[in-house]
């Protein structure tokens, strides 16, 4: 019946007004256009960029420097380093965050000390430290803790209590050292992010879940973490993007299996500097663009049940039902 | 089993140096609706939360359906229950909160299905049928696919009731279920609760809705300062309070 009252009255003429002028906007637009043109002009006409060196052919019969075998290999290394150190960093970060929030004082202090240490030490220093850790031990393996000392106690001189061991320089050299340095440092930052996420969730949520008989693990996995993800994902995206770039630090471990190291090698061989830097820049841009697109979809997944879009969609559906399907349309 | 769904014997509870419950005694028989009334800070929520062991009591005993809550008595000594056993006890005690506490990242249907599927590991198809049935019963059959954020407060609270019922509890605890609602939404939630009471559910309801207490309650207790000041049939307590404090409180709410 409310329908009738709205349709009976004649609809007034649509408003046709002269819009407000914004001269400031036009001036800004002109300035930006000039700057953009200057930049493009620089890119296209300054042949010191040596675009063909970057894209097409950097030496007789070879591909552009971006696509040569060692550089692509380095790119693969950078991606693997990013994925593995972030995977370890996130997993360990969650564990440390949970320890930090535990009522057990010992667990939470250990977690606090961990984040304190690894946030205080610069990643570059950490990478160098891990690259040289094998100076401390000759062999690393699984076995009894304090095996040698226990052996001495029983009068055994060559007993070391090791079940399995390998040379330290084989285990923590190069890639693994770099990965560990990045992963352990990342875990400290991720722990803080996850903790903030968990603490942002109303305690009533965990309480309601516990009252339904859910275990602490279930509450965390099913109720708290999925909601905390909304808070955790955006800064984690930042962290991953920062990590892509920080992988270049492990060139000092040294790790040869990495993009920046490989490109600087090309520089050293060919004495070409700027185009190589530009090539690196382009690769990092591409990697981070892909990550940002991925982040968009992940964020959208974890915002289920929140936000304007979900509500708008539901409103539209309700209106469509009320109007008997006469209104159609999509919410962007 | 024992003819007593809830039995509280001299329950004490302190937060640090603040003693909130100072010896609460209460018996709720199966099928009874017990309404709890009292001024703010008198320990009503705390007592309710002790019944399903969300809070540990410092002294006294609470039994639900004849079973000691949160502890086991062996050889005259009390042993704390492990997390698993406490969770098991909570399964049969439903709880409804003042602020609903629905899980906002799940649809209404998933909210209701979560505990039976994950905690009791019942078959999904069966739980779905039951959940839809419960949602229809609370008048929300058309909202199964919505997220809690898309519902009104009254609708959310009815979902919360359905969520608790999905575990087939033998006892329901309500902590001021209508206090966070706009006045015109209070009725729909109270109606749902009246239905439930008529079906024979045992309920402990903390509420300021005197009308509900009078109409539905079998027993009314008035708490103040951590003790039960007065209890009896709601009609008697409301129309003819014996204690000064009860009178003072009622004159403010009525
Ligand atoms: N976790 C806690 N830690 C410390 N003090 C608490 C805690 N929970 C409750 N209290 C205190 O216990 C007292 C009783 O609280 P409770 O929530 O049980 O009151 P209530 O009767 O439910 O009041 P209301 O009607 O306002 O809900 C209050 O003084 C409160 O500050
Ligand atoms: Mg309360």
Coordinates of C-alpha atoms and ligand atoms in Angstrom, one line a residue:
Chain A
X1 CA 0.0 0.0 0.0
X2 CA 2.9 2.3 0.5
X3 CA 3.7 1.5 -3.1
X4 CA 0.5 3.2 -4.3
X5 CA 1.2 6.4 -2.4
X6 CA 4.6 6.8 -4.0
X7 CA 3.5 6.1 -7.6
X8 CA 0.4 8.4 -7.5
X9 CA 2.4 11.6 -7.0
X10 CA 4.0 13.0 -10.1
X11 CA 7.7 12.8 -10.1
X12 CA 9.2 16.3 -10.2
X13 CA 11.5 17.3 -13.0
X14 CA 15.1 16.1 -12.6
X15 CA 17.6 18.7 -11.4
X16 CA 19.7 20.4 -14.1
X17 CA 22.0 22.8 -12.3
X18 CA 25.3 24.5 -13.5
X19 CA 28.0 22.6 -11.6
X20 CA 30.5 24.4 -9.4
X21 CA 33.8 25.3 -11.3
X22 CA 37.1 24.1 -9.8
X23 CA 39.8 26.2 -11.5
X24 CA 42.4 24.9 -9.0
X25 CA 41.9 21.4 -10.3
X26 CA 42.6 22.4 -13.9
X27 CA 45.9 24.1 -12.9
X28 CA 47.0 21.0 -11.0
X29 CA 46.1 18.8 -13.9
X30 CA 48.2 21.0 -16.3
X31 CA 51.2 20.9 -13.9
X32 CA 51.0 17.1 -13.6
X33 CA 50.6 16.7 -17.4
X34 CA 53.8 18.8 -18.0
X35 CA 55.8 16.8 -15.4
X36 CA 54.6 13.5 -16.8
X37 CA 55.6 14.6 -20.3
X38 CA 59.1 15.6 -19.1
X39 CA 59.5 12.2 -17.4
X40 CA 58.4 10.3 -20.4
X41 CA 60.7 12.4 -22.6
X42 CA 63.6 11.5 -20.3
X43 CA 62.8 7.8 -20.4
X44 CA 62.4 7.7 -24.2
X45 CA 65.1 10.0 -25.5
X46 CA 68.0 9.6 -23.0
X47 CA 69.9 6.7 -24.5
X48 CA 71.9 6.1 -21.4
X49 CA 69.0 4.0 -20.1
X50 CA 70.0 1.5 -22.9
X51 CA 66.6 -0.1 -23.1
X52 CA 67.8 -2.6 -25.6
X53 CA 70.5 -3.7 -23.1
X54 CA 67.7 -4.2 -20.5
X55 CA 65.1 -5.8 -22.7
X56 CA 66.5 -7.1 -26.0
X57 CA 70.2 -7.9 -26.2
X58 CA 72.9 -7.1 -23.6
X59 CA 75.7 -8.8 -25.5
X60 CA 76.1 -10.2 -29.0
X61 CA 73.7 -13.0 -29.3
X62 CA 72.3 -12.9 -25.8
X63 CA 68.9 -11.8 -24.4
X64 CA 68.3 -8.6 -22.6
X65 CA 69.8 -8.4 -19.1
X66 CA 66.4 -8.9 -17.5
X67 CA 66.0 -12.2 -19.1
X68 CA 69.4 -13.8 -19.1
X69 CA 69.7 -17.2 -17.5
X70 CA 71.6 -16.1 -14.3
X71 CA 69.3 -13.2 -13.6
X72 CA 66.2 -15.4 -14.1
X73 CA 67.8 -17.9 -11.8
X74 CA 68.4 -15.1 -9.3
X75 CA 64.7 -14.1 -9.7
X76 CA 63.7 -17.7 -8.9
X77 CA 65.9 -17.6 -5.8
X78 CA 64.4 -14.3 -4.7
X79 CA 60.9 -15.7 -5.0
X80 CA 61.9 -18.9 -3.1
X81 CA 63.6 -16.9 -0.4
X82 CA 60.5 -14.7 0.0
X83 CA 58.1 -17.7 0.1
X84 CA 60.2 -19.8 2.5
X85 CA 61.2 -17.1 4.9
X86 CA 57.7 -15.7 5.0
X87 CA 56.2 -19.1 5.5
X88 CA 58.5 -19.8 8.4
X89 CA 58.1 -16.3 9.7
X90 CA 54.3 -16.4 9.7
X91 CA 54.1 -19.9 11.3
X92 CA 56.6 -19.0 13.9
X93 CA 55.1 -15.6 14.4
X94 CA 51.7 -17.1 15.2
X95 CA 53.3 -19.5 17.7
X96 CA 55.2 -16.6 19.4
X97 CA 52.1 -14.4 19.5
X98 CA 50.1 -17.2 21.2
X99 CA 52.9 -17.8 23.6
X100 CA 53.0 -14.0 24.3
X101 CA 49.3 -14.0 25.1
X102 CA 49.6 -17.2 27.3
X103 CA 48.8 -16.9 31.0
X104 CA 52.0 -18.8 31.6
X105 CA 54.6 -16.2 32.6
X106 CA 57.6 -18.2 31.4
X107 CA 56.1 -18.7 27.9
X108 CA 55.1 -15.1 27.6
X109 CA 58.6 -13.8 28.7
X110 CA 60.3 -16.1 26.3
X111 CA 58.1 -14.7 23.5
X112 CA 58.8 -11.2 24.7
X113 CA 62.6 -11.8 24.7
X114 CA 62.4 -13.2 21.2
X115 CA 60.6 -10.3 19.7
X116 CA 62.9 -7.9 21.6
X117 CA 66.1 -9.5 20.2
X118 CA 65.0 -10.0 16.6
X119 CA 63.4 -6.5 16.3
X120 CA 66.5 -4.8 17.7
X121 CA 69.0 -6.4 15.3
X122 CA 69.2 -5.0 11.8
X123 CA 68.5 -7.6 9.1
X124 CA 71.7 -6.9 7.4
X125 CA 73.7 -7.6 10.5
X126 CA 71.6 -10.7 11.2
X127 CA 72.3 -12.0 7.7
X128 CA 76.1 -11.5 8.1
X129 CA 75.9 -13.2 11.6
X130 CA 74.1 -16.2 10.2
X131 CA 76.5 -16.4 7.3
X132 CA 79.3 -16.7 9.8
X133 CA 77.6 -18.9 12.4
X134 CA 79.4 -22.0 11.2
X135 CA 82.5 -20.7 12.8
X136 CA 80.9 -21.6 16.2
X137 CA 80.4 -25.3 15.4
X138 CA 82.1 -27.8 13.2
X139 CA 79.2 -30.2 13.0
X140 CA 75.5 -29.8 13.7
X141 CA 73.2 -32.7 14.4
X142 CA 70.5 -34.3 16.5
X143 CA 71.4 -36.1 19.6
X144 CA 71.6 -35.9 23.4
X145 CA 72.0 -32.3 24.6
X146 CA 75.4 -31.8 26.3
X147 CA 76.3 -35.2 24.8
X148 CA 80.1 -34.7 25.0
X149 CA 79.9 -33.6 28.7
X150 CA 77.8 -36.6 29.6
X151 CA 80.3 -38.8 27.8
X152 CA 83.1 -37.4 29.9
X153 CA 81.1 -38.0 33.0
X154 CA 81.1 -41.7 32.2
X155 CA 84.7 -41.7 31.1
X156 CA 84.0 -42.0 27.4
X157 CA 86.3 -39.7 25.5
X158 CA 85.0 -39.9 22.0
X159 CA 81.3 -40.2 22.8
X160 CA 79.3 -37.3 21.5
X161 CA 75.7 -38.5 21.8
X162 CA 74.9 -37.6 18.2
X163 CA 72.6 -39.7 16.2
X164 CA 73.0 -37.8 13.0
X165 CA 75.2 -34.8 12.2
X166 CA 76.6 -33.0 9.2
X167 CA 79.2 -30.4 8.7
X168 CA 78.0 -27.0 9.9
X169 CA 79.3 -25.2 6.9
X170 CA 77.1 -27.4 4.7
X171 CA 74.0 -26.8 6.7
X172 CA 74.0 -23.1 7.4
X173 CA 75.8 -21.7 4.5
X174 CA 74.5 -19.5 1.8
X175 CA 70.8 -20.0 1.1
X176 CA 69.8 -21.6 4.4
X177 CA 71.7 -19.0 6.5
X178 CA 70.1 -16.2 4.6
X179 CA 66.6 -17.8 4.8
X180 CA 67.0 -18.4 8.5
X181 CA 68.1 -14.8 9.2
X182 CA 65.2 -13.4 7.3
X183 CA 62.6 -15.9 8.7
X184 CA 63.6 -15.5 12.3
X185 CA 63.6 -11.7 12.0
X186 CA 60.3 -11.8 10.2
X187 CA 58.8 -14.0 12.9
X188 CA 59.3 -11.3 15.4
X189 CA 57.4 -8.7 13.4
X190 CA 54.7 -11.2 12.5
X191 CA 54.3 -12.1 16.1
X192 CA 53.5 -8.5 16.9
X193 CA 51.0 -8.3 14.0
X194 CA 49.3 -11.5 15.0
X195 CA 49.1 -10.4 18.6
X196 CA 47.5 -7.1 17.6
X197 CA 45.0 -9.0 15.5
X198 CA 44.1 -11.5 18.2
X199 CA 43.7 -8.7 20.8
X200 CA 41.5 -6.7 18.5
X201 CA 38.8 -9.4 18.7
X202 CA 36.1 -8.8 21.4
X203 CA 36.7 -11.3 24.3
X204 CA 32.9 -12.1 24.1
X205 CA 33.7 -14.1 20.9
X206 CA 36.0 -16.5 22.7
X207 CA 33.6 -16.6 25.6
X208 CA 30.6 -17.5 23.5
X209 CA 32.7 -20.2 21.7
X210 CA 34.0 -21.7 25.0
X211 CA 30.4 -21.6 26.4
X212 CA 29.4 -23.8 23.5
X213 CA 32.0 -26.4 24.6
X214 CA 34.7 -25.6 22.0
X215 CA 38.3 -26.3 23.0
X216 CA 40.9 -23.6 23.2
X217 CA 42.5 -24.7 19.9
X218 CA 39.1 -24.7 18.2
X219 CA 38.3 -21.3 19.5
X220 CA 41.6 -20.0 18.1
X221 CA 41.3 -21.7 14.8
X222 CA 37.6 -21.3 14.1
X223 CA 36.6 -18.1 15.8
X224 CA 39.4 -15.8 16.8
X225 CA 42.0 -16.2 14.1
X226 CA 39.6 -16.0 11.1
X227 CA 38.3 -12.7 12.5
X228 CA 41.8 -11.5 13.4
X229 CA 42.8 -12.1 9.8
X230 CA 41.0 -8.9 8.8
X231 CA 43.5 -7.0 11.0
X232 CA 46.4 -9.3 10.2
X233 CA 46.3 -9.4 6.4
X234 CA 47.0 -5.8 5.4
X235 CA 50.2 -5.4 7.5
X236 CA 51.3 -8.9 6.4
X237 CA 51.0 -7.8 2.8
X238 CA 53.3 -5.0 3.7
X239 CA 55.7 -7.5 5.3
X240 CA 55.8 -9.7 2.3
X241 CA 56.5 -6.8 0.0
X242 CA 59.2 -5.6 2.3
X243 CA 60.6 -9.2 2.3
X244 CA 60.8 -9.3 -1.5
X245 CA 63.1 -6.3 -1.2
X246 CA 65.0 -7.5 1.9
X247 CA 66.0 -10.7 0.1
X248 CA 68.6 -8.4 -1.6
X249 CA 70.3 -8.2 1.8
X250 CA 71.3 -11.9 1.8
X251 CA 73.7 -11.0 -1.1
X252 CA 76.1 -10.3 1.8
X253 CA 75.8 -13.7 3.5
X254 CA 76.7 -14.4 0.7
X255 CA 73.9 -16.0 -1.2
X256 CA 74.5 -16.1 -5.0
X257 CA 71.1 -17.5 -5.7
X258 CA 69.3 -14.2 -5.6
X259 CA 68.2 -11.5 -8.0
X260 CA 70.2 -8.5 -6.8
X261 CA 73.4 -10.5 -6.5
X262 CA 73.1 -11.8 -10.0
X263 CA 72.4 -8.3 -11.5
X264 CA 75.4 -6.8 -9.7
X265 CA 77.5 -9.6 -11.2
X266 CA 76.4 -8.5 -14.6
X267 CA 77.4 -4.9 -13.7
X268 CA 80.8 -6.1 -12.6
X269 CA 81.3 -8.0 -15.8
X270 CA 80.0 -5.4 -18.3
X271 CA 80.8 -2.1 -16.4
X272 CA 77.2 -1.1 -17.1
X273 CA 75.6 0.3 -13.9
X274 CA 72.4 2.3 -14.4
X275 CA 70.5 0.0 -16.8
X276 CA 71.2 -2.9 -14.5
X277 CA 69.7 -1.0 -11.6
X278 CA 66.7 -0.2 -13.7
X279 CA 66.4 -3.8 -14.6
X280 CA 66.3 -4.8 -10.9
X281 CA 63.8 -2.0 -10.3
X282 CA 61.5 -3.3 -13.0
X283 CA 61.7 -6.9 -11.6
X284 CA 60.9 -5.7 -8.1
X285 CA 58.0 -3.6 -9.4
X286 CA 56.6 -6.6 -11.2
X287 CA 56.9 -8.9 -8.1
X288 CA 55.3 -6.4 -5.8
X289 CA 52.4 -5.7 -8.3
X290 CA 51.6 -9.4 -8.4
X291 CA 51.6 -9.5 -4.6
X292 CA 49.4 -6.5 -4.2
X293 CA 46.8 -8.0 -6.6
X294 CA 46.9 -11.2 -4.5
X295 CA 46.5 -9.2 -1.3
X296 CA 43.4 -7.6 -2.7
X297 CA 41.7 -11.0 -3.2
X298 CA 42.9 -12.3 0.2
X299 CA 41.5 -9.2 2.0
X300 CA 38.2 -9.6 0.1
X301 CA 38.0 -13.2 1.3
X302 CA 38.5 -12.4 4.9
X303 CA 36.1 -9.4 5.0
X304 CA 33.1 -11.8 4.6
X305 CA 30.3 -10.6 6.8
X306 CA 31.7 -7.1 7.2
X307 CA 31.7 -3.9 5.4
X308 CA 29.6 -1.9 3.1
X309 CA 29.5 -4.3 0.2
X310 CA 28.1 -7.2 2.0
X311 CA 25.4 -5.0 3.5
X312 CA 24.6 -3.2 0.2
X313 CA 24.3 -6.6 -1.5
X314 CA 21.9 -7.8 1.1
X315 CA 19.8 -4.6 1.0
X316 CA 19.6 -4.9 -2.8
X317 CA 18.4 -8.5 -2.5
X318 CA 15.8 -7.5 0.0
X319 CA 14.5 -4.7 -2.1
X320 CA 14.4 -7.0 -5.1
X321 CA 12.3 -9.4 -3.2
X322 CA 10.0 -6.7 -1.9
X323 CA 9.5 -5.3 -5.4
X324 CA 8.8 -8.7 -6.8
X325 CA 12.0 -8.7 -8.8
X326 CA 11.2 -5.5 -10.7
X327 CA 14.5 -3.8 -9.8
X328 CA 17.7 -5.4 -11.1
X329 CA 21.2 -4.3 -10.7
X330 CA 24.6 -5.2 -9.3
X331 CA 26.4 -3.8 -6.4
X332 CA 29.9 -2.9 -7.5
Chain B
X1 CA 18.8 -37.5 38.0
X2 CA 18.5 -35.9 41.4
X3 CA 15.5 -33.8 40.7
X4 CA 17.7 -30.8 40.7
X5 CA 19.0 -29.2 37.5
X6 CA 21.1 -26.6 39.3
X7 CA 22.2 -26.7 42.9
X8 CA 24.5 -24.0 44.3
X9 CA 25.8 -24.5 47.9
X10 CA 27.3 -21.5 49.6
X11 CA 29.1 -20.2 46.5
X12 CA 31.8 -17.6 47.0
X13 CA 33.7 -15.8 44.3
X14 CA 36.3 -13.0 44.6
X15 CA 38.2 -11.0 42.0
X16 CA 41.4 -10.3 43.8
X17 CA 40.4 -8.6 47.1
X18 CA 36.9 -7.8 45.9
X19 CA 34.4 -10.5 47.1
X20 CA 31.6 -10.5 44.5
X21 CA 29.6 -13.6 45.6
X22 CA 29.3 -14.1 49.4
X23 CA 27.5 -17.4 49.8
X24 CA 24.9 -18.0 47.2
X25 CA 22.4 -20.9 47.7
X26 CA 20.1 -21.8 44.9
X27 CA 18.1 -24.8 43.6
X28 CA 16.5 -24.9 40.2
X29 CA 14.4 -28.0 39.4
X30 CA 14.1 -29.4 35.9
X31 CA 11.7 -27.5 33.8
X32 CA 11.7 -24.5 36.1
X33 CA 12.4 -20.9 35.0
X34 CA 14.4 -19.1 37.6
X35 CA 14.7 -15.3 37.2
X36 CA 17.5 -13.4 38.8
X37 CA 17.0 -9.7 39.7
X38 CA 19.3 -7.2 41.3
X39 CA 21.0 -3.9 41.0
X40 CA 24.1 -3.4 38.8
X41 CA 27.2 -4.9 40.3
X42 CA 25.4 -7.2 42.6
X43 CA 27.1 -10.3 41.0
X44 CA 24.3 -11.6 38.8
X45 CA 26.5 -12.1 35.7
X46 CA 29.3 -13.5 37.8
X47 CA 27.0 -16.1 39.4
X48 CA 25.6 -17.1 36.0
X49 CA 29.2 -17.5 34.6
X50 CA 30.1 -19.7 37.6
X51 CA 27.3 -22.1 36.6
X52 CA 29.1 -23.1 33.4
X53 CA 32.6 -22.6 34.9
X54 CA 33.5 -19.5 32.9
X55 CA 34.5 -18.2 36.3
X56 CA 36.2 -20.4 38.9
X57 CA 34.5 -20.2 42.3
X58 CA 36.6 -19.9 45.4
X59 CA 34.4 -21.7 47.8
X60 CA 31.2 -23.7 47.9
X61 CA 29.9 -26.2 45.3
X62 CA 27.8 -25.9 42.1
X63 CA 26.1 -29.0 40.7
X64 CA 24.4 -29.1 37.3
X65 CA 22.1 -32.1 36.9
X66 CA 23.7 -33.7 39.9
X67 CA 27.3 -33.3 38.6
X68 CA 29.9 -31.1 40.3
X69 CA 30.9 -28.3 37.9
X70 CA 34.6 -27.9 37.1
X71 CA 35.9 -30.3 39.7
X72 CA 35.9 -33.9 40.6
X73 CA 35.7 -35.1 44.2
X74 CA 37.8 -38.1 44.9
X75 CA 38.7 -39.4 48.4
X76 CA 37.4 -36.3 50.0
X77 CA 39.7 -34.1 47.8
X78 CA 38.8 -31.8 45.0
X79 CA 40.6 -32.2 41.7
X80 CA 40.4 -29.6 39.0
X81 CA 38.9 -30.9 35.8
X82 CA 40.9 -30.8 32.6
X83 CA 40.0 -28.5 29.8
X84 CA 38.3 -31.3 27.9
X85 CA 36.0 -32.4 30.7
X86 CA 35.0 -28.8 31.4
X87 CA 34.2 -28.4 27.8
X88 CA 32.1 -31.6 27.9
X89 CA 30.1 -30.2 30.8
X90 CA 29.5 -26.9 29.0
X91 CA 28.0 -28.7 26.0
X92 CA 24.8 -29.3 27.8
X93 CA 24.6 -25.8 29.2
X94 CA 23.5 -23.2 26.7
X95 CA 24.3 -19.5 27.3
X96 CA 22.9 -16.4 25.8
X97 CA 24.8 -13.1 26.3
X98 CA 23.7 -9.5 26.6
X99 CA 25.6 -8.5 23.5
X100 CA 24.7 -11.6 21.4
X101 CA 28.3 -12.5 20.6
X102 CA 27.4 -14.1 17.3
X103 CA 30.4 -15.0 15.1
X104 CA 30.3 -12.2 12.6
X105 CA 32.4 -14.0 10.0
X106 CA 29.9 -16.9 9.6
X107 CA 26.4 -16.9 8.2
X108 CA 23.5 -17.3 10.5
X109 CA 23.2 -21.0 9.6
X110 CA 27.0 -21.6 10.1
X111 CA 26.7 -19.9 13.5
X112 CA 24.1 -22.4 14.5
X113 CA 25.9 -25.4 13.0
X114 CA 29.4 -24.7 14.2
X115 CA 29.3 -26.2 17.6
X116 CA 27.2 -29.4 16.9
X117 CA 29.5 -30.1 13.9
X118 CA 32.9 -29.2 15.5
X119 CA 32.3 -30.1 19.1
X120 CA 29.9 -33.0 18.9
X121 CA 31.1 -34.1 15.5
X122 CA 27.5 -34.8 14.4
X123 CA 26.8 -35.4 10.7
X124 CA 26.5 -32.2 8.8
X125 CA 23.2 -33.0 7.0
X126 CA 21.5 -33.9 10.2
X127 CA 22.8 -30.7 11.9
X128 CA 21.7 -28.6 9.0
X129 CA 18.1 -29.9 9.2
X130 CA 18.0 -29.3 12.9
X131 CA 19.6 -25.8 12.5
X132 CA 17.1 -24.7 9.8
X133 CA 14.3 -26.1 12.0
X134 CA 15.5 -24.1 15.0
X135 CA 15.9 -20.9 13.0
X136 CA 12.4 -21.3 11.6
X137 CA 11.2 -21.8 15.2
X138 CA 12.7 -18.5 16.3
X139 CA 11.2 -16.9 13.2
X140 CA 14.3 -16.5 11.1
X141 CA 13.8 -19.2 8.4
X142 CA 14.4 -16.6 5.7
X143 CA 17.7 -15.3 7.1
X144 CA 19.8 -18.5 7.1
X145 CA 22.2 -17.1 4.5
X146 CA 22.7 -13.7 6.0
X147 CA 25.6 -12.6 8.1
X148 CA 24.9 -11.4 11.7
X149 CA 25.9 -7.8 10.7
X150 CA 22.9 -7.7 8.4
X151 CA 20.4 -8.5 11.2
X152 CA 18.6 -6.3 13.7
X153 CA 19.5 -6.7 17.4
X154 CA 16.4 -8.7 18.1
X155 CA 17.1 -11.0 15.2
X156 CA 20.7 -11.5 16.3
X157 CA 19.6 -12.4 19.8
X158 CA 17.1 -15.0 18.4
X159 CA 19.9 -16.5 16.4
X160 CA 22.0 -16.7 19.5
X161 CA 19.2 -18.6 21.2
X162 CA 19.0 -21.0 18.3
X163 CA 22.8 -21.4 18.4
X164 CA 22.7 -22.4 22.0
X165 CA 19.7 -24.7 21.4
X166 CA 21.5 -26.5 18.6
X167 CA 23.6 -28.3 21.2
X168 CA 20.5 -29.7 22.8
X169 CA 21.2 -28.3 26.2
X170 CA 19.4 -29.4 29.3
X171 CA 19.9 -26.0 30.9
X172 CA 19.8 -22.5 29.4
X173 CA 21.5 -19.4 31.0
X174 CA 20.4 -16.0 29.9
X175 CA 22.4 -12.9 30.9
X176 CA 20.2 -9.9 30.4
X177 CA 19.2 -11.0 26.9
X178 CA 17.1 -8.0 26.1
X179 CA 19.1 -5.2 27.8
X180 CA 21.0 -4.3 24.6
X181 CA 17.8 -4.1 22.5
X182 CA 15.7 -1.2 21.3
X183 CA 12.4 -1.3 23.2
X184 CA 10.3 -2.4 20.2
X185 CA 12.6 -5.5 19.7
X186 CA 12.5 -6.7 23.3
X187 CA 9.1 -8.4 22.7
X188 CA 10.2 -10.7 20.0
X189 CA 13.1 -12.1 22.1
X190 CA 10.9 -12.5 25.2
X191 CA 8.3 -14.3 23.1
X192 CA 11.0 -16.8 21.9
X193 CA 12.0 -17.3 25.5
X194 CA 8.4 -17.9 26.6
X195 CA 8.1 -20.5 23.9
X196 CA 11.1 -22.2 25.2
X197 CA 9.8 -22.1 28.8
X198 CA 6.5 -23.6 27.7
X199 CA 8.4 -26.4 26.0
X200 CA 9.8 -27.3 29.4
X201 CA 13.4 -26.0 29.1
X202 CA 15.1 -25.3 32.4
X203 CA 16.2 -21.7 32.4
X204 CA 18.1 -19.3 34.6
X205 CA 17.4 -15.8 33.4
X206 CA 19.1 -12.6 34.6
X207 CA 16.7 -9.9 33.6
X208 CA 15.2 -6.5 34.4
X209 CA 11.9 -7.4 32.6
X210 CA 9.6 -7.7 35.6
X211 CA 6.7 -8.5 33.4
X212 CA 8.5 -11.5 32.0
X213 CA 9.6 -12.7 35.4
X214 CA 6.0 -12.5 36.7
X215 CA 4.5 -14.3 33.7
X216 CA 7.0 -17.0 33.0
X217 CA 9.2 -17.3 36.1
X218 CA 8.6 -20.2 38.6
X219 CA 11.0 -18.7 41.0
X220 CA 12.5 -15.3 41.5
X221 CA 15.7 -14.5 43.4
X222 CA 16.7 -11.0 44.3
X223 CA 20.5 -10.5 44.7
X224 CA 22.3 -7.5 46.2
X225 CA 25.9 -7.2 47.3
X226 CA 26.7 -10.8 46.5
X227 CA 24.0 -12.4 48.5
X228 CA 20.5 -13.6 47.8
X229 CA 18.3 -11.2 49.7
X230 CA 15.0 -12.7 49.0
X231 CA 13.5 -15.4 46.9
X232 CA 10.1 -17.0 46.2
X233 CA 7.4 -17.1 43.6
X234 CA 7.7 -14.0 41.4
X235 CA 4.2 -12.8 42.1
X236 CA 4.8 -12.7 45.8
X237 CA 8.2 -11.2 45.7
X238 CA 7.1 -8.5 43.2
X239 CA 3.8 -7.5 44.8
X240 CA 4.8 -8.1 48.4
X241 CA 8.6 -7.8 48.9
X242 CA 9.7 -8.6 52.5
X243 CA 13.0 -6.8 52.5
X244 CA 13.7 -3.1 52.4
X245 CA 16.4 -3.5 49.7
X246 CA 14.0 -5.4 47.4
X247 CA 11.3 -2.8 47.9
X248 CA 13.8 0.0 47.1
X249 CA 15.0 -1.8 43.9
X250 CA 11.5 -2.7 42.7
X251 CA 10.2 0.8 43.2
X252 CA 12.9 2.0 40.7
X253 CA 12.3 -0.7 38.1
X254 CA 8.5 -0.8 38.1
Ligands
LIG1 N1 36.7 -10.2 35.5 C1 36.5 -9.4 36.5 N2 37.6 -8.9 37.2 C2 37.4 -8.0 38.3 N3 36.2 -7.7 38.7 C3 35.1 -8.1 38.1 C4 35.2 -9.0 37.0 N4 34.0 -9.3 36.5 C5 33.1 -8.6 37.4 N5 33.8 -7.9 38.3 C6 33.2 -7.1 39.4 O1 32.3 -7.9 40.0 C7 31.2 -7.2 40.4 C8 29.9 -7.9 40.0 O2 29.9 -7.9 38.6 P1 28.7 -8.6 37.8 O3 29.0 -8.4 36.3 O4 28.5 -9.9 38.2 O5 27.5 -7.7 38.2 P2 26.0 -7.7 37.6 O6 25.1 -8.0 38.7 O7 25.9 -8.6 36.4 O8 25.8 -6.2 37.1 P3 25.0 -5.7 35.8 O9 23.6 -5.6 36.1 O10 25.6 -4.3 35.6 O11 25.4 -6.6 34.7 C9 31.3 -5.8 39.8 O12 31.8 -4.9 40.9 C10 32.4 -6.0 38.8 O13 33.2 -4.8 38.7
LIG2 MG1 25.7 -8.4 34.3

